[in-house]
């Protein structure tokens, strides 16, 4: 591993030396060209307009989807991650795991809602479901 690094250092010195030492093979660093900008060039206005159209189409599609979900399932059916306007008091059933209850954000699984538990084999889905059932039976 040390050999390629040593070679890279000497190559760097070779490329960056002033012309006096190497006889004008490489004069200055200003001779290096950036070839990454090759290809088709687009006018700036074309890119902005198409980008704005895509954004507005995405916003429109998102708003339509949100409206459809809200009309089908009622207000409060959409929960935004990281946005908590007001803490609503929702009746919950504890999962039996304090850490999971805190991660869910409301202290457990909400009563009266469909909750899907999924994951790979042997990850504890059935155990979690049985703990939730036991907690529900304790509450009555």
Coordinates of N, CA and C in Angstrom, one line a residue:
X1 N 0.8 -1.2 0.0 CA 0.0 0.0 0.0 C 0.9 1.3 0.0
X2 N 2.0 1.2 0.6 CA 2.9 2.4 0.7 C 3.5 2.7 -0.7
X3 N 3.8 1.7 -1.5 CA 4.4 2.0 -2.8 C 3.5 2.9 -3.7
X4 N 2.2 2.6 -3.9 CA 1.4 3.4 -4.7 C 1.3 4.9 -4.2
X5 N 1.3 5.0 -2.8 CA 1.2 6.3 -2.3 C 2.5 7.1 -2.5
X6 N 3.6 6.5 -2.4 CA 4.9 7.1 -2.7 C 5.0 7.5 -4.1
X7 N 4.5 6.6 -5.0 CA 4.5 6.9 -6.4 C 3.6 8.1 -6.7
X8 N 2.4 8.2 -6.0 CA 1.5 9.3 -6.3 C 2.1 10.6 -5.9
X9 N 2.9 10.6 -4.8 CA 3.5 11.9 -4.3 C 4.5 12.3 -5.4
X10 N 5.3 11.4 -5.9 CA 6.3 11.9 -6.9 C 5.7 12.3 -8.2
X11 N 4.6 11.6 -8.5 CA 3.8 12.0 -9.7 C 3.2 13.4 -9.5
X12 N 2.7 13.7 -8.3 CA 2.2 15.0 -8.1 C 3.2 16.1 -8.2
X13 N 4.4 15.8 -7.6 CA 5.5 16.8 -7.7 C 5.9 17.0 -9.2
X14 N 5.9 15.9 -10.0 CA 6.3 16.0 -11.4 C 5.3 16.9 -12.1
X15 N 4.0 16.7 -11.8 CA 3.0 17.5 -12.6 C 3.0 18.9 -12.1
X16 N 3.3 19.2 -10.9 CA 3.2 20.6 -10.4 C 4.5 21.4 -10.4
X17 N 5.6 20.8 -10.8 CA 6.9 21.5 -10.8 C 6.8 22.6 -11.9
X18 N 7.5 23.7 -11.6 CA 7.7 24.8 -12.6 C 8.5 24.3 -13.8
X19 N 8.4 25.0 -14.9 CA 9.1 24.5 -16.1 C 10.6 24.5 -16.1
X20 N 11.2 25.2 -15.2 CA 12.7 25.2 -15.1 C 13.3 23.9 -14.8
X21 N 12.7 23.1 -13.9 CA 13.3 21.9 -13.5 C 13.1 20.8 -14.5
X22 N 12.0 20.6 -15.1 CA 11.7 19.5 -16.1 C 11.8 19.9 -17.5
X23 N 12.3 21.1 -17.8 CA 12.6 21.4 -19.2 C 11.3 21.7 -20.0
X24 N 10.3 22.2 -19.3 CA 9.1 22.6 -20.0 C 8.1 21.5 -20.4
X25 N 8.3 20.3 -19.8 CA 7.3 19.2 -20.1 C 5.9 19.6 -19.6
X26 N 5.9 20.1 -18.4 CA 4.6 20.5 -17.8 C 4.9 21.9 -17.2
X27 N 4.3 22.9 -17.8 CA 4.6 24.3 -17.4 C 4.0 24.7 -16.1
X28 N 2.7 24.7 -16.1 CA 2.0 25.1 -14.8 C 0.8 24.3 -14.7
X29 N 0.1 24.5 -13.5 CA -1.1 23.7 -13.3 C -2.3 24.3 -14.1
X30 N -2.1 25.5 -14.7 CA -3.2 26.1 -15.4 C -3.4 25.3 -16.8
X31 N -2.5 24.4 -17.1 CA -2.7 23.7 -18.4 C -3.7 22.6 -18.3
X32 N -4.0 22.1 -17.1 CA -5.0 21.1 -16.9 C -6.3 21.5 -17.3
X33 N -7.0 20.7 -18.0 CA -8.4 21.1 -18.5 C -9.4 20.2 -17.8
X34 N -10.6 20.7 -17.6 CA -11.7 20.0 -17.0 C -12.5 19.5 -18.2
X35 N -12.5 18.2 -18.4 CA -13.3 17.6 -19.5 C -14.6 17.1 -19.0
X36 N -15.0 17.3 -17.8 CA -16.2 16.8 -17.3 C -17.4 17.6 -17.7
X37 N -17.2 18.8 -18.3 CA -18.4 19.6 -18.7 C -18.7 19.4 -20.1
X38 N -18.2 18.3 -20.8 CA -18.5 18.1 -22.2 C -19.9 17.5 -22.3
X39 N -20.4 17.5 -23.5 CA -21.7 16.9 -23.8 C -22.6 18.1 -24.2
X40 N -23.9 17.7 -24.2 CA -24.9 18.7 -24.6 C -25.0 19.8 -23.5
X41 N -25.3 21.0 -24.0 CA -25.5 22.1 -23.1 C -27.0 22.5 -23.3
X42 N -27.6 22.8 -22.1 CA -29.0 23.2 -22.1 C -29.0 24.7 -21.7
X43 N -30.0 25.4 -22.3 CA -30.1 26.8 -21.8 C -30.7 26.8 -20.4
X44 N -30.3 27.8 -19.7 CA -30.7 27.8 -18.3 C -32.3 27.9 -18.1
X45 N -32.9 28.6 -19.0 CA -34.3 28.8 -18.9 C -35.1 27.5 -19.1
X46 N -34.6 26.6 -20.0 CA -35.3 25.4 -20.3 C -35.2 24.5 -19.0
X47 N -34.1 24.4 -18.4 CA -34.0 23.6 -17.2 C -34.9 24.1 -16.1
X48 N -35.0 25.4 -15.9 CA -35.8 25.9 -14.8 C -37.2 25.6 -15.0
X49 N -37.7 25.9 -16.3 CA -39.1 25.7 -16.5 C -39.5 24.2 -16.4
X50 N -38.7 23.3 -16.9 CA -39.1 21.9 -16.7 C -39.0 21.5 -15.3
X51 N -38.1 22.0 -14.5 CA -38.0 21.7 -13.1 C -39.2 22.2 -12.3
X52 N -39.6 23.4 -12.7 CA -40.8 24.0 -12.0 C -42.0 23.2 -12.3
X53 N -42.1 22.8 -13.6 CA -43.3 22.0 -14.0 C -43.3 20.7 -13.2
X54 N -42.1 20.0 -13.1 CA -42.1 18.8 -12.3 C -42.4 19.0 -10.9
X55 N -41.9 20.0 -10.3 CA -42.2 20.3 -8.9 C -43.7 20.6 -8.7
X56 N -44.3 21.4 -9.6 CA -45.7 21.7 -9.4 C -46.6 20.4 -9.7
X57 N -46.2 19.6 -10.6 CA -46.9 18.3 -10.8 C -46.8 17.4 -9.6
X58 N -45.6 17.3 -9.0 CA -45.4 16.5 -7.8 C -46.3 17.1 -6.7
X59 N -46.3 18.4 -6.5 CA -47.0 19.0 -5.4 C -48.5 18.8 -5.6
X60 N -49.0 18.9 -6.8 CA -50.4 18.7 -7.2 C -50.8 17.2 -6.9
X61 N -49.9 16.3 -7.3 CA -50.2 14.8 -7.1 C -50.2 14.5 -5.6
X62 N -49.3 15.1 -4.8 CA -49.2 14.9 -3.4 C -50.5 15.5 -2.7
X63 N -50.9 16.6 -3.1 CA -52.0 17.3 -2.5 C -53.3 16.4 -2.8
X64 N -53.4 15.9 -4.0 CA -54.6 15.1 -4.4 C -54.6 13.8 -3.5
X65 N -53.4 13.2 -3.4 CA -53.4 12.0 -2.6 C -53.7 12.2 -1.1
X66 N -53.2 13.3 -0.6 CA -53.5 13.7 0.8 C -55.0 14.0 1.0
X67 N -55.6 14.7 0.0 CA -57.0 15.0 0.1 C -57.9 13.7 0.0
X68 N -57.4 12.8 -0.8 CA -58.2 11.5 -0.9 C -58.1 10.7 0.3
X69 N -56.9 10.6 1.0 CA -56.8 9.9 2.2 C -57.6 10.5 3.3
X70 N -57.5 11.8 3.4 CA -58.3 12.6 4.4 C -59.8 12.4 4.3
X71 N -60.3 12.4 3.0 CA -61.7 12.2 2.8 C -62.1 10.8 3.1
X72 N -61.3 9.8 2.8 CA -61.6 8.4 3.0 C -61.5 8.0 4.5
X73 N -60.5 8.4 5.2 CA -60.2 7.9 6.5 C -60.4 9.0 7.6
X74 N -60.7 10.2 7.2 CA -61.0 11.2 8.2 C -59.7 12.0 8.6
X75 N -60.0 13.2 9.2 CA -58.9 14.1 9.6 C -58.1 13.4 10.7
X76 N -56.8 13.6 10.7 CA -55.9 12.9 11.6 C -55.4 11.6 11.2
X77 N -55.8 11.1 10.0 CA -55.3 9.8 9.5 C -53.9 9.9 9.0
X78 N -53.4 11.1 8.7 CA -52.1 11.3 8.2 C -51.2 11.9 9.3
X79 N -50.2 11.2 9.6 CA -49.3 11.7 10.7 C -47.9 12.0 10.0
X80 N -47.4 13.2 10.2 CA -46.2 13.6 9.6 C -45.0 13.3 10.6
X81 N -44.0 12.8 10.1 CA -42.8 12.5 10.9 C -42.1 13.8 11.3
X82 N -41.9 14.0 12.6 CA -41.2 15.2 13.0 C -42.1 16.4 13.2
X83 N -43.4 16.3 12.8 CA -44.3 17.5 13.0 C -45.3 17.1 14.1
X84 N -45.4 17.8 15.1 CA -46.3 17.6 16.1 C -47.0 18.9 16.5
X85 N -48.1 19.2 15.9 CA -48.7 20.5 16.1 C -49.3 20.6 17.6
X86 N -50.0 19.5 17.9 CA -50.5 19.5 19.3 C -50.6 18.0 19.7
X87 N -50.3 17.7 20.9 CA -50.4 16.4 21.4 C -51.8 16.0 21.7
X88 N -52.3 15.1 20.9 CA -53.7 14.7 21.1 C -53.7 13.5 22.1
X89 N -54.7 13.5 22.9 CA -54.9 12.4 23.8 C -55.6 11.3 23.1
X90 N -54.8 10.3 22.7 CA -55.4 9.1 22.0 C -55.3 7.9 23.0
X91 N -56.4 7.2 23.1 CA -56.3 6.0 24.0 C -55.3 5.0 23.3
X92 N -54.4 4.5 24.1 CA -53.4 3.6 23.6 C -53.3 2.3 24.4
X93 N -52.8 1.3 23.8 CA -52.5 0.0 24.5 C -50.9 -0.1 24.5
X94 N -50.3 -0.3 25.6 CA -48.9 -0.4 25.7 C -48.5 -1.7 25.0
X95 N -47.3 -1.7 24.4 CA -46.7 -2.9 23.7 C -46.0 -3.8 24.7
X96 N -45.8 -3.3 25.9 CA -45.1 -4.1 26.9 C -43.6 -3.8 26.8
X97 N -43.2 -3.0 25.9 CA -41.8 -2.5 25.8 C -41.7 -1.0 25.9
X98 N -41.1 -0.5 27.0 CA -41.1 0.9 27.2 C -40.4 1.7 26.0
X99 N -39.3 1.1 25.6 CA -38.5 1.7 24.5 C -39.4 1.8 23.2
X100 N -40.1 0.7 22.9 CA -41.0 0.8 21.7 C -42.1 1.7 21.8
X101 N -42.7 1.8 23.0 CA -43.8 2.7 23.3 C -43.3 4.2 23.1
X102 N -42.1 4.5 23.5 CA -41.5 5.8 23.3 C -41.2 6.1 21.9
X103 N -40.7 5.1 21.2 CA -40.4 5.2 19.8 C -41.7 5.5 18.9
X104 N -42.8 4.9 19.3 CA -44.0 5.1 18.6 C -44.6 6.5 18.8
X105 N -44.1 7.2 19.8 CA -44.5 8.6 20.0 C -45.7 8.9 20.8
X106 N -46.6 7.9 21.0 CA -47.8 8.2 21.8 C -47.9 7.2 23.0
X107 N -46.9 6.4 23.2 CA -46.9 5.6 24.3 C -47.5 4.2 24.1
X108 N -47.7 3.8 22.9 CA -48.2 2.5 22.6 C -48.9 2.5 21.2
X109 N -49.7 1.5 21.1 CA -50.5 1.3 19.8 C -51.9 2.0 20.0
X110 N -52.3 2.8 19.1 CA -53.6 3.5 19.3 C -54.8 2.5 19.2
X111 N -55.7 2.7 20.1 CA -56.9 1.8 20.1 C -57.8 2.2 19.0
X112 N -58.5 1.2 18.4 CA -59.4 1.5 17.3 C -58.8 1.7 16.0
X113 N -57.5 1.5 15.8 CA -56.8 1.7 14.6 C -56.2 0.3 14.1
X114 N -56.1 0.2 12.8 CA -55.5 -1.0 12.3 C -53.9 -0.8 12.4
X115 N -53.3 -1.7 13.0 CA -51.8 -1.6 13.1 C -51.2 -2.9 12.5
X116 N -50.2 -2.6 11.6 CA -49.6 -3.7 10.9 C -48.2 -3.9 11.5
X117 N -47.9 -5.1 11.9 CA -46.5 -5.5 12.4 C -45.9 -6.3 11.4
X118 N -44.8 -5.9 10.8 CA -44.1 -6.7 9.8 C -42.6 -6.7 10.1
X119 N -41.9 -7.7 9.5 CA -40.5 -7.9 9.7 C -40.1 -9.3 9.2
X120 N -38.8 -9.5 9.3 CA -38.3 -10.8 8.8 C -38.6 -11.9 9.8
X121 N -38.4 -13.1 9.4 CA -38.7 -14.3 10.3 C -37.9 -14.2 11.6
X122 N -38.5 -14.7 12.6 CA -37.9 -14.7 13.9 C -37.4 -13.4 14.5
X123 N -38.2 -12.3 14.1 CA -37.8 -11.0 14.6 C -38.7 -10.6 15.8
X124 N -39.6 -11.4 16.2 CA -40.4 -11.1 17.4 C -41.8 -10.5 17.1
X125 N -42.3 -10.7 15.9 CA -43.7 -10.2 15.6 C -44.8 -10.8 16.4
X126 N -44.7 -12.1 16.5 CA -45.8 -12.8 17.3 C -45.6 -12.5 18.8
X127 N -44.4 -12.5 19.3 CA -44.2 -12.1 20.7 C -44.8 -10.7 21.0
X128 N -44.5 -9.8 20.1 CA -45.0 -8.4 20.3 C -46.5 -8.4 20.3
X129 N -47.1 -9.2 19.4 CA -48.6 -9.2 19.3 C -49.2 -9.8 20.6
X130 N -48.5 -10.9 21.1 CA -49.0 -11.5 22.3 C -48.9 -10.6 23.5
X131 N -47.8 -9.8 23.6 CA -47.7 -8.8 24.6 C -48.7 -7.8 24.6
X132 N -49.1 -7.3 23.4 CA -50.1 -6.3 23.2 C -51.5 -6.9 23.6
X133 N -51.7 -8.1 23.3 CA -53.0 -8.8 23.7 C -53.1 -8.9 25.2
X134 N -52.0 -9.3 25.8 CA -51.9 -9.4 27.3 C -52.2 -8.0 27.9
X135 N -51.6 -7.0 27.4 CA -51.8 -5.6 27.9 C -53.3 -5.2 27.8
X136 N -53.9 -5.5 26.6 CA -55.3 -5.2 26.4 C -56.2 -5.9 27.4
X137 N -55.8 -7.2 27.7 CA -56.6 -7.9 28.6 C -56.5 -7.4 30.1
X138 N -55.3 -6.9 30.4 CA -55.1 -6.3 31.7 C -55.9 -5.1 31.9
X139 N -56.0 -4.3 30.8 CA -56.8 -3.0 30.9 C -58.3 -3.3 30.9
X140 N -58.7 -4.4 30.4 CA -60.1 -4.8 30.4 C -60.8 -4.5 29.2

